[in-house]
Coordinates of C-alpha atoms and ligand atoms in Angstrom, one line a residue:
Chain A
X1 CA 71.1 232.7 311.4
X2 CA 74.5 234.1 311.8
X3 CA 76.2 231.8 314.2
X4 CA 73.3 231.5 316.6
X5 CA 70.9 229.2 315.0
X6 CA 71.7 226.5 317.5
X7 CA 69.9 228.6 320.2
X8 CA 66.4 227.5 320.5
X9 CA 63.9 227.8 323.4
X10 CA 64.4 224.3 324.9
X11 CA 60.8 223.5 325.7
X12 CA 57.9 223.3 323.4
X13 CA 55.1 225.4 324.7
X14 CA 51.7 223.8 324.5
X15 CA 49.3 226.5 325.5
X16 CA 45.6 225.7 325.7
X17 CA 43.7 228.4 327.4
X18 CA 40.0 228.6 327.6
X19 CA 37.5 230.7 329.3
X20 CA 34.7 229.5 331.6
X21 CA 36.8 226.8 333.3
X22 CA 35.3 224.2 335.5
X23 CA 36.8 224.0 339.1
X24 CA 38.5 220.8 338.0
X25 CA 40.3 222.7 335.3
X26 CA 41.1 225.5 337.5
X27 CA 42.6 223.3 340.1
X28 CA 44.7 221.5 337.6
X29 CA 45.9 224.8 336.1
X30 CA 46.8 226.0 339.6
X31 CA 48.6 222.8 340.4
X32 CA 50.6 223.0 337.2
X33 CA 51.5 226.6 338.2
X34 CA 52.9 225.4 341.5
X35 CA 54.8 222.4 340.0
X36 CA 56.2 224.5 337.1
X37 CA 57.2 227.3 339.4
X38 CA 59.1 225.0 341.8
X39 CA 60.7 223.1 338.8
X40 CA 62.4 226.4 337.9
X41 CA 64.3 226.4 341.2
X42 CA 67.5 227.4 339.4
X43 CA 65.9 230.6 338.2
X44 CA 64.3 231.2 341.6
X45 CA 67.6 230.9 343.3
X46 CA 69.4 233.2 340.7
X47 CA 66.6 235.8 341.1
X48 CA 66.8 235.8 344.8
X49 CA 70.5 236.1 344.8
X50 CA 70.4 238.9 342.3
X51 CA 67.9 240.7 344.5
X52 CA 70.3 240.7 347.4
X53 CA 73.4 241.5 345.3
X54 CA 71.6 244.4 343.8
X55 CA 70.4 245.7 347.1
X56 CA 74.0 245.7 348.5
X57 CA 75.9 246.4 345.3
X58 CA 78.9 248.7 346.0
X59 CA 78.7 248.3 349.7
X60 CA 81.7 246.8 351.6
X61 CA 79.7 244.6 354.2
X62 CA 76.9 243.8 351.8
X63 CA 74.1 241.8 353.5
X64 CA 76.0 241.7 356.6
X65 CA 74.9 245.3 357.3
X66 CA 71.6 243.6 358.2
X67 CA 73.4 241.3 360.5
X68 CA 75.1 244.1 362.2
X69 CA 72.0 246.2 362.7
X70 CA 70.1 243.1 364.1
X71 CA 73.1 242.5 366.4
X72 CA 73.0 246.0 367.7
X73 CA 69.3 245.9 368.2
X74 CA 69.6 242.6 370.2
X75 CA 72.4 244.1 372.4
X76 CA 70.5 247.3 373.1
X77 CA 67.1 245.9 373.6
X78 CA 68.4 243.0 375.4
X79 CA 70.3 244.9 378.1
X80 CA 67.4 247.5 378.5
X81 CA 64.7 244.9 378.9
X82 CA 66.7 242.7 381.2
X83 CA 67.1 245.7 383.4
X84 CA 63.4 246.8 383.1
X85 CA 61.9 243.4 383.6
X86 CA 64.8 242.3 386.0
X87 CA 65.6 239.3 383.8
X88 CA 68.7 237.2 383.9
X89 CA 71.0 238.6 381.1
X90 CA 72.6 235.3 380.1
X91 CA 69.1 233.7 379.7
X92 CA 67.4 236.7 378.2
X93 CA 69.8 237.9 375.4
X94 CA 70.1 234.6 373.6
X95 CA 66.3 234.3 373.7
X96 CA 65.8 237.7 372.4
X97 CA 68.4 237.2 369.6
X98 CA 66.9 234.1 368.3
X99 CA 63.3 235.6 368.5
X100 CA 64.2 238.8 366.7
X101 CA 66.1 237.0 364.0
X102 CA 63.2 234.6 363.3
X103 CA 60.7 237.4 363.6
X104 CA 62.8 239.4 361.1
X105 CA 62.2 236.8 358.6
X106 CA 58.5 236.6 359.3
X107 CA 58.0 240.3 359.2
X108 CA 60.1 240.8 355.9
X109 CA 58.4 237.9 354.3
X110 CA 54.9 239.1 354.8
X111 CA 55.6 242.7 353.8
X112 CA 57.5 241.4 350.7
X113 CA 54.6 239.0 349.9
X114 CA 52.3 242.0 349.4
X115 CA 54.4 243.0 346.3
X116 CA 55.0 239.4 345.0
X117 CA 53.3 240.2 341.8
X118 CA 52.9 243.9 341.6
X119 CA 56.7 244.5 341.8
X120 CA 57.1 241.9 338.9
X121 CA 54.6 243.5 336.6
X122 CA 57.0 244.2 333.9
X123 CA 58.0 240.6 333.7
X124 CA 54.5 239.2 334.1
X125 CA 53.3 241.3 331.2
X126 CA 56.2 240.4 328.9
X127 CA 56.5 236.6 329.3
X128 CA 54.3 233.9 330.5
X129 CA 55.8 232.4 333.6
X130 CA 54.2 230.4 336.5
X131 CA 53.2 232.8 339.3
X132 CA 54.7 230.5 341.9
X133 CA 58.1 231.6 340.5
X134 CA 57.6 235.0 342.0
X135 CA 56.3 233.8 345.2
X136 CA 59.2 231.4 345.6
X137 CA 61.6 234.1 344.8
X138 CA 60.5 236.1 347.9
X139 CA 60.7 233.1 350.1
X140 CA 64.3 232.2 349.0
X141 CA 65.4 235.8 349.1
X142 CA 64.3 236.1 352.8
X143 CA 65.8 232.6 353.6
X144 CA 69.2 234.0 352.4
X145 CA 68.8 237.0 354.6
X146 CA 67.9 234.8 357.6
X147 CA 71.0 232.7 357.0
X148 CA 73.1 235.9 357.3
X149 CA 71.2 237.1 360.5
X150 CA 71.7 233.6 362.1
X151 CA 75.3 234.8 362.8
X152 CA 73.8 237.2 365.5
X153 CA 72.5 234.1 367.3
X154 CA 75.8 232.3 367.1
X155 CA 77.7 235.3 368.3
X156 CA 75.3 235.9 371.2
X157 CA 75.7 232.3 372.4
X158 CA 79.5 232.5 372.0
X159 CA 79.9 235.7 373.9
X160 CA 77.7 234.6 376.8
X161 CA 78.8 231.0 376.5
X162 CA 75.3 229.6 376.6
X163 CA 74.5 226.7 374.4
X164 CA 71.0 225.2 374.2
X165 CA 71.0 221.4 374.7
X166 CA 71.8 220.0 371.2
X167 CA 69.5 217.1 371.8
X168 CA 66.3 218.9 370.8
X169 CA 67.6 221.4 368.3
X170 CA 67.0 219.1 365.4
X171 CA 63.3 219.2 366.2
X172 CA 63.4 222.7 364.5
X173 CA 63.9 221.0 361.2
X174 CA 60.2 219.8 360.7
X175 CA 59.3 223.3 361.9
X176 CA 61.4 224.9 359.2
X177 CA 59.9 222.7 356.5
X178 CA 56.5 223.8 357.7
X179 CA 57.7 227.4 357.5
X180 CA 58.7 226.9 353.9
X181 CA 55.2 225.8 352.9
X182 CA 53.5 228.4 355.0
X183 CA 55.8 231.2 353.5
X184 CA 55.1 230.1 349.8
X185 CA 51.4 230.0 350.7
X186 CA 51.4 233.4 352.2
X187 CA 53.4 234.9 349.2
X188 CA 50.7 233.5 346.7
X189 CA 47.8 234.6 348.8
X190 CA 49.0 238.1 349.7
X191 CA 50.5 238.7 346.3
X192 CA 47.2 237.8 344.6
X193 CA 45.2 239.7 347.1
X194 CA 47.3 242.8 347.1
X195 CA 47.3 243.0 343.3
X196 CA 43.6 243.3 343.3
X197 CA 42.8 245.3 346.5
X198 CA 45.1 248.1 347.1
X199 CA 43.9 248.6 350.7
X200 CA 45.4 245.2 351.8
X201 CA 49.1 246.3 352.3
X202 CA 48.5 248.9 355.0
X203 CA 46.2 246.5 356.9
X204 CA 48.8 243.8 356.8
X205 CA 51.5 246.3 358.1
X206 CA 49.2 247.0 361.1
X207 CA 48.4 243.4 361.8
X208 CA 52.1 242.6 361.7
X209 CA 53.0 245.3 364.2
X210 CA 50.4 244.1 366.6
X211 CA 51.4 240.5 366.0
X212 CA 55.0 241.4 367.0
X213 CA 53.9 242.4 370.5
X214 CA 51.4 239.8 371.0
X215 CA 53.6 236.8 369.9
X216 CA 56.0 236.6 372.7
X217 CA 58.8 237.9 370.6
X218 CA 60.4 240.2 373.2
X219 CA 58.8 238.6 376.2
X220 CA 58.6 235.0 377.3
X221 CA 55.5 232.9 377.4
X222 CA 56.3 232.0 381.0
X223 CA 55.6 235.6 381.9
X224 CA 51.9 235.0 381.4
X225 CA 51.9 232.3 384.2
X226 CA 48.6 230.2 384.1
X227 CA 47.3 232.2 381.2
X228 CA 49.9 230.7 378.8
X229 CA 47.1 228.7 377.0
X230 CA 45.8 232.0 375.5
X231 CA 49.0 232.1 373.2
X232 CA 47.7 229.0 371.4
X233 CA 44.9 231.4 369.9
X234 CA 47.7 233.3 368.2
X235 CA 48.7 231.7 364.9
X236 CA 51.9 233.7 364.8
X237 CA 53.1 232.5 368.1
X238 CA 52.4 228.8 367.4
X239 CA 54.2 229.0 364.1
X240 CA 57.1 231.0 365.7
X241 CA 57.3 228.4 368.6
X242 CA 57.6 225.4 366.4
X243 CA 61.1 226.7 365.2
X244 CA 62.1 228.8 368.1
X245 CA 61.3 226.4 370.9
X246 CA 63.6 223.5 369.8
X247 CA 66.5 225.9 369.0
X248 CA 66.2 227.5 372.5
X249 CA 66.0 224.1 374.2
X250 CA 62.4 224.1 375.2
X251 CA 60.4 222.0 372.6
X252 CA 56.9 223.3 372.2
X253 CA 54.0 221.5 373.8
X254 CA 51.7 219.3 371.7
X255 CA 49.0 221.9 371.8
X256 CA 51.2 224.5 370.2
X257 CA 52.4 222.0 367.5
X258 CA 48.8 220.9 366.9
X259 CA 47.6 224.5 366.5
X260 CA 50.5 225.4 364.2
X261 CA 49.6 222.5 362.0
X262 CA 45.9 223.5 362.2
X263 CA 46.4 227.1 361.3
X264 CA 48.7 226.1 358.5
X265 CA 46.1 223.9 357.1
X266 CA 43.6 226.6 357.1
X267 CA 46.1 229.0 355.4
X268 CA 46.7 226.3 352.7
X269 CA 43.0 225.8 352.0
X270 CA 42.3 229.5 351.7
X271 CA 45.4 230.1 349.6
X272 CA 44.3 227.2 347.2
X273 CA 40.8 228.5 346.8
X274 CA 41.9 232.1 346.1
X275 CA 44.8 231.1 343.9
X276 CA 42.9 228.6 341.8
X277 CA 40.1 231.1 341.4
X278 CA 42.1 234.2 340.5
X279 CA 45.3 233.0 339.0
X280 CA 44.3 233.7 335.3
X281 CA 43.1 237.2 336.3
X282 CA 46.3 238.5 338.0
X283 CA 47.8 239.8 334.9
X284 CA 44.7 241.9 334.2
X285 CA 45.0 243.6 337.6
X286 CA 48.6 244.8 337.4
Chain B
X1 CA 56.1 219.0 316.6
X2 CA 54.4 221.3 313.9
X3 CA 53.5 224.6 315.2
X4 CA 50.1 226.2 315.1
X5 CA 47.9 229.0 316.7
X6 CA 44.2 228.6 317.0
X7 CA 42.1 231.5 318.4
X8 CA 38.4 230.8 318.8
X9 CA 35.9 233.4 319.8
X10 CA 38.4 235.2 321.9
X11 CA 37.2 238.1 324.0
X12 CA 39.4 240.0 326.6
X13 CA 38.3 242.8 328.8
X14 CA 40.2 244.9 331.3
X15 CA 38.2 245.7 334.5
X16 CA 38.7 249.2 335.7
X17 CA 38.9 249.2 339.5
X18 CA 40.4 252.6 340.1
X19 CA 38.2 255.3 341.5
X20 CA 34.4 255.4 341.8
X21 CA 33.0 253.1 339.4
X22 CA 29.7 255.0 338.8
X23 CA 31.3 258.4 338.1
X24 CA 34.0 256.8 336.0
X25 CA 31.5 255.0 333.9
X26 CA 29.7 258.2 333.3
X27 CA 32.7 260.2 332.1
X28 CA 34.0 257.2 330.1
X29 CA 30.8 256.4 328.5
X30 CA 30.2 260.0 327.4
X31 CA 33.7 260.3 325.8
X32 CA 34.5 256.9 324.3
X33 CA 31.9 255.2 322.3
X34 CA 31.5 251.5 322.1
X35 CA 34.6 250.4 323.9
X36 CA 33.5 250.7 327.6
X37 CA 30.9 248.4 328.8
X38 CA 29.7 247.0 332.1
X39 CA 29.9 243.3 332.7
X40 CA 27.5 241.0 334.3
X41 CA 28.8 242.1 337.7
X42 CA 28.3 245.9 336.9
X43 CA 32.0 246.6 336.7
X44 CA 33.3 249.0 334.1
X45 CA 35.5 247.2 331.6
X46 CA 37.4 248.1 328.6
X47 CA 36.7 245.6 325.8
X48 CA 40.1 245.2 324.3
X49 CA 39.2 242.2 322.1
X50 CA 35.8 241.1 320.9
X51 CA 35.2 237.7 319.3
X52 CA 38.5 237.3 317.5
X53 CA 38.8 234.1 315.3
X54 CA 42.0 233.1 313.8
X55 CA 43.9 229.9 312.6
X56 CA 47.6 229.9 311.7
X57 CA 49.8 227.0 310.3
X58 CA 53.4 226.8 309.5
X59 CA 54.4 229.1 306.8
X60 CA 51.8 231.7 307.7
X61 CA 53.0 235.3 308.2
X62 CA 50.3 237.5 309.7
X63 CA 50.3 241.3 310.0
X64 CA 48.1 243.1 312.4
X65 CA 47.2 246.5 311.4
X66 CA 44.8 249.0 313.0
X67 CA 44.7 252.4 314.9
X68 CA 45.9 253.1 318.4
X69 CA 44.1 251.0 321.0
X70 CA 42.7 248.7 318.4
X71 CA 43.9 245.8 320.4
X72 CA 47.0 244.5 318.4
X73 CA 49.3 244.3 321.4
X74 CA 46.7 242.8 323.6
X75 CA 46.0 240.1 320.9
X76 CA 49.8 239.3 320.8
X77 CA 49.9 239.0 324.5
X78 CA 46.8 236.7 324.5
X79 CA 48.6 234.5 321.9
X80 CA 51.6 234.5 324.3
X81 CA 49.4 233.3 327.1
X82 CA 50.1 236.4 329.2
X83 CA 46.3 237.2 329.3
X84 CA 44.0 234.3 329.6
X85 CA 40.8 234.5 327.7
X86 CA 37.7 236.0 329.3
X87 CA 35.7 234.3 326.6
X88 CA 36.8 231.7 323.9
X89 CA 39.9 229.7 323.5
X90 CA 43.6 230.2 322.6
X91 CA 45.8 227.2 321.6
X92 CA 49.4 227.6 320.7
X93 CA 51.8 224.7 319.8
X94 CA 55.4 225.0 319.3
X95 CA 58.3 226.8 320.9
X96 CA 57.3 230.5 321.2
X97 CA 59.0 233.8 321.6
X98 CA 56.9 236.9 322.2
X99 CA 58.7 240.4 321.7
X100 CA 55.9 242.6 323.1
X101 CA 57.7 244.6 325.8
X102 CA 60.2 247.1 324.6
X103 CA 62.4 246.5 327.7
X104 CA 61.9 242.7 327.5
X105 CA 62.0 242.7 331.3
X106 CA 65.6 243.9 331.4
X107 CA 66.5 245.2 334.8
X108 CA 68.5 248.5 334.4
X109 CA 70.4 247.8 337.7
X110 CA 71.8 244.5 336.6
X111 CA 74.9 244.2 334.3
X112 CA 74.4 243.4 330.7
X113 CA 75.8 239.8 331.3
X114 CA 73.4 239.2 334.1
X115 CA 70.4 240.4 332.0
X116 CA 71.5 238.0 329.3
X117 CA 71.8 235.1 331.8
X118 CA 68.3 235.8 333.2
X119 CA 66.8 236.0 329.7
X120 CA 68.4 232.7 328.9
X121 CA 67.0 231.1 332.0
X122 CA 63.5 232.5 331.3
X123 CA 63.7 230.9 327.9
X124 CA 64.6 227.6 329.5
X125 CA 68.1 227.4 328.1
X126 CA 70.8 225.2 329.8
X127 CA 74.0 226.6 331.1
X128 CA 76.0 225.9 328.0
X129 CA 73.4 227.5 325.7
X130 CA 73.4 230.6 328.0
X131 CA 77.1 230.9 327.6
X132 CA 76.5 230.7 323.8
X133 CA 73.9 233.3 324.1
X134 CA 76.1 235.7 326.0
X135 CA 78.8 235.3 323.5
X136 CA 76.4 235.9 320.5
X137 CA 74.7 238.9 322.1
X138 CA 78.0 240.5 323.2
X139 CA 79.5 240.0 319.7
X140 CA 76.4 241.5 317.9
X141 CA 75.9 244.4 320.4
X142 CA 79.6 245.2 320.4
X143 CA 79.5 246.0 324.1
X144 CA 82.9 244.4 325.1
X145 CA 83.9 245.9 328.4
X146 CA 80.5 247.3 329.1
X147 CA 79.0 243.8 329.4
X148 CA 79.9 243.7 333.1
X149 CA 78.6 247.1 334.0
X150 CA 75.0 247.9 334.9
X151 CA 72.8 248.5 332.1
X152 CA 71.7 251.8 333.8
X153 CA 75.0 253.5 332.7
X154 CA 74.7 252.4 329.0
X155 CA 74.0 255.0 326.4
X156 CA 70.5 254.7 324.8
X157 CA 72.1 253.3 321.6
X158 CA 73.8 250.5 323.6
X159 CA 70.6 249.7 325.4
X160 CA 68.8 249.3 322.0
X161 CA 71.6 247.2 320.7
X162 CA 71.6 244.9 323.7
X163 CA 67.8 244.6 323.7
X164 CA 67.8 243.9 320.1
X165 CA 70.5 241.4 320.1
X166 CA 68.8 239.5 323.1
X167 CA 65.5 239.5 321.4
X168 CA 66.8 238.1 318.0
X169 CA 69.3 235.6 319.5
X170 CA 66.9 232.7 319.8
X171 CA 65.1 230.9 316.9
X172 CA 61.5 229.9 318.1
X173 CA 58.9 228.2 315.9
X174 CA 56.3 230.9 316.6
X175 CA 57.4 234.5 316.7
X176 CA 55.1 237.3 318.0
X177 CA 56.5 240.7 317.4
X178 CA 55.0 244.1 318.3
X179 CA 55.6 247.3 316.3
X180 CA 58.1 249.0 318.6
X181 CA 60.5 246.3 317.4
X182 CA 60.7 247.8 313.9
X183 CA 60.3 251.4 314.9
X184 CA 62.8 253.7 313.3
X185 CA 63.0 251.2 310.4
X186 CA 64.6 253.7 308.0
X187 CA 67.6 254.3 310.2
X188 CA 68.0 250.7 311.2
X189 CA 71.5 249.5 310.9
X190 CA 72.0 247.2 308.0
X191 CA 73.6 244.5 310.2
X192 CA 70.4 244.5 312.5
X193 CA 68.2 244.3 309.5
X194 CA 70.0 241.2 308.1
X195 CA 69.8 239.6 311.6
X196 CA 66.1 240.3 311.9
X197 CA 65.3 239.1 308.4
X198 CA 67.3 235.9 309.0
X199 CA 65.3 235.3 312.2
X200 CA 62.0 235.9 310.4
X201 CA 62.9 233.6 307.6
X202 CA 63.6 230.8 310.1
X203 CA 60.4 230.9 312.1
X204 CA 57.4 228.8 311.1
X205 CA 54.7 231.2 312.2
X206 CA 55.1 235.0 312.3
X207 CA 52.6 237.4 313.8
X208 CA 53.7 241.0 313.5
X209 CA 51.9 244.3 314.5
X210 CA 53.1 247.0 312.1
X211 CA 52.1 250.1 310.4
X212 CA 55.0 250.1 308.0
X213 CA 53.7 249.4 304.5
X214 CA 57.0 247.9 303.3
X215 CA 57.3 245.6 306.1
X216 CA 53.8 244.3 305.8
X217 CA 53.9 243.9 302.0
X218 CA 57.4 242.3 302.0
X219 CA 57.1 240.0 305.0
X220 CA 53.5 239.1 305.4
X221 CA 51.2 236.7 303.5
X222 CA 48.1 237.8 305.4
X223 CA 46.9 240.8 307.2
X224 CA 44.3 241.3 309.8
X225 CA 42.8 244.8 310.3
X226 CA 41.7 245.3 314.0
X227 CA 39.2 248.0 314.8
X228 CA 38.1 248.6 318.4
X229 CA 39.0 245.1 319.4
X230 CA 37.2 243.4 316.5
X231 CA 38.5 242.0 313.3
X232 CA 37.4 244.4 310.5
X233 CA 39.1 242.7 307.6
X234 CA 41.2 239.5 307.1
X235 CA 42.9 238.9 303.7
X236 CA 46.0 239.5 301.4
X237 CA 48.2 242.2 302.8
X238 CA 47.9 244.6 299.9
X239 CA 44.0 244.5 299.9
X240 CA 43.7 244.8 303.7
X241 CA 46.3 247.6 303.8
X242 CA 44.7 249.7 301.1
X243 CA 41.3 249.3 302.8
X244 CA 42.7 250.3 306.1
X245 CA 44.8 253.3 304.7
X246 CA 42.0 254.2 302.2
X247 CA 44.4 254.3 299.3
X248 CA 46.2 251.8 297.1
X249 CA 49.5 250.6 298.4
X250 CA 52.7 249.3 296.9
X251 CA 56.2 248.6 297.8
X252 CA 58.3 251.7 297.9
X253 CA 61.0 252.0 295.1
X254 CA 63.7 251.8 297.7
X255 CA 62.2 248.4 299.1
X256 CA 62.0 247.0 295.5
X257 CA 65.5 247.9 294.7
X258 CA 66.7 246.3 297.8
X259 CA 64.7 243.0 297.1
X260 CA 66.2 242.9 293.7
X261 CA 69.7 243.1 295.1
X262 CA 69.3 240.7 298.0
X263 CA 67.3 238.5 295.8
X264 CA 65.1 237.2 298.5
X265 CA 62.3 238.3 300.8
X266 CA 62.0 237.1 304.3
X267 CA 58.3 236.3 303.9
X268 CA 59.2 232.9 302.3
X269 CA 59.5 230.4 305.0
X270 CA 62.9 228.6 304.7
Ligands
ATP301 N1 46.4 246.9 331.4 C1 45.4 247.5 330.8 N2 44.4 247.9 331.6 C2 43.3 248.6 331.1 N3 43.1 248.8 329.8 C3 44.1 248.3 328.8 C4 45.2 247.6 329.3 N4 46.0 247.3 328.4 C5 45.3 247.7 327.2 N5 44.1 248.3 327.5 C6 43.2 248.8 326.5 O1 43.0 247.8 325.6 C7 42.7 248.4 324.3 C8 43.8 247.8 323.4 O2 45.0 248.1 323.7 P1 46.3 247.6 322.9 O3 47.6 248.0 323.6 O4 46.2 246.3 322.6 O5 46.2 248.5 321.5 P2 47.2 248.5 320.3 O6 46.3 248.1 319.1 O7 48.4 247.8 320.5 O8 47.5 250.1 320.1 P3 48.8 250.9 319.7 O9 48.8 250.9 318.3 O10 48.6 252.2 320.3 O11 50.0 250.1 320.4 C9 42.9 250.0 324.6 O12 41.8 250.6 324.6 C10 43.6 250.1 325.9 O13 43.3 251.1 326.6
MG302 MG1 50.4 248.3 320.8

């Protein structure tokens, strides 16, 4: 055709879809969805960047508005609570900054995860794409925002000249890898559940609000004295601590690490069961 | 790879979860006959497709005809793999492009260029091919300066041109096309018509949902009359169309003239 006959969809589609699948077939289809979705990382990255560019198109500071507001929050809350709880300012503000920035990621990710599929219904109903693509888009988008917000932590440490011991900071890396997997898993699970059950998003919002206060974000675990072990019962705390602890210079205890891994494993198992079961139905629910 | 489409015993139903199932069932069952049912778990469902069988090979051009809600769009989506079968099986081989959504997933907040890039990536094109796509689309849609402005501020005519250029710029082996794509056929620009006919000529298998007699007769070698989710008739376009419309059909004088002057009809696979 006129000057464009060279353009052909590069991949040959081989679609073979049947009803009444066995569990083996469902598992294979779900696994293929995850692999195909992650193989499209270039598209995931582009979509995530466009989401951010779109949100801040025409604004001077762009995503750094978020950084500014996080910074203002850390300064205001840090000074207020340091006075209220009689805490050492130079110790508390870097801690609060780190905690709020990391929790900002967790909170935004979970609330975005609820809309992982419903907000993409136009795309889902016009072209067949792996569902993992939409989940990964949310994870990457929030990672980019986390990157912008990290400036707050650096500035707080610069201003107060308090640097955590560099020797343990690298221990946060395996924690971040775990976060990636947990985030993707959450986006798939909540995305699918929220597409089917419209009561889930308000429940999730409530849980997250409670978790914010229960997970030692604005207070320190030490403040619980000899009842610190109770925090291990809180999945949010354990997962937060595997990244925050090393970055703050206090590596998490083996108990916390073990619990974080355990809770993640349970989450992966539930996600897999749900996703493999309902993947083919999501398009009908939107 | 040679392309093919095989649909065996395909049934699709949409569960209705909104509102009170029992009262919904009562109202729905009393107003619509035959389409609503409850499945084995006692949910109310719309049976959009019921036991559809179909096999298409290279060279086949199929028209889907039928009233509103007959299941044409749903069948196209099922063949594109968007809806997975509730019963039966769908097999499609070959590169595929489905033009079922009028907006083609265009995001009005993004610029024309960004929309083109995304579309290219969805189609799995590489970077160079996407540049080619952008050039081709920009040239056809005559958007020049507007290409870097958000689609939101385009005039409706510009949006149509962009959407059309995007949709027709790649050449798949299997093309699934919904009727909106041919809407306003009479006023269609000659340039657009030539482009579309070229595209259709190049594909191996065409499935087209359309009510336009001229298009069905000129382009298609086979027609399927859908009624309430079932296949009511399957055969040569002229026969099926006359059965569906209830009167004999033929090409309009205008279309005959046009065919005589251009000397070709896009129904013939190239
Ligand atoms: N997402 C959905 N949820 C519930 N029901 C649906 C959905 N999509 C389609 N249906 C139902 O499935 C049936 C077939 O719809 P479809 O869009 O395939 O019809 P169609 O033949 O394309 O009609 P038209 O000529 O109006 O485009 C209709 O009864 C419709 O109400
Ligand atoms: Mg339709």
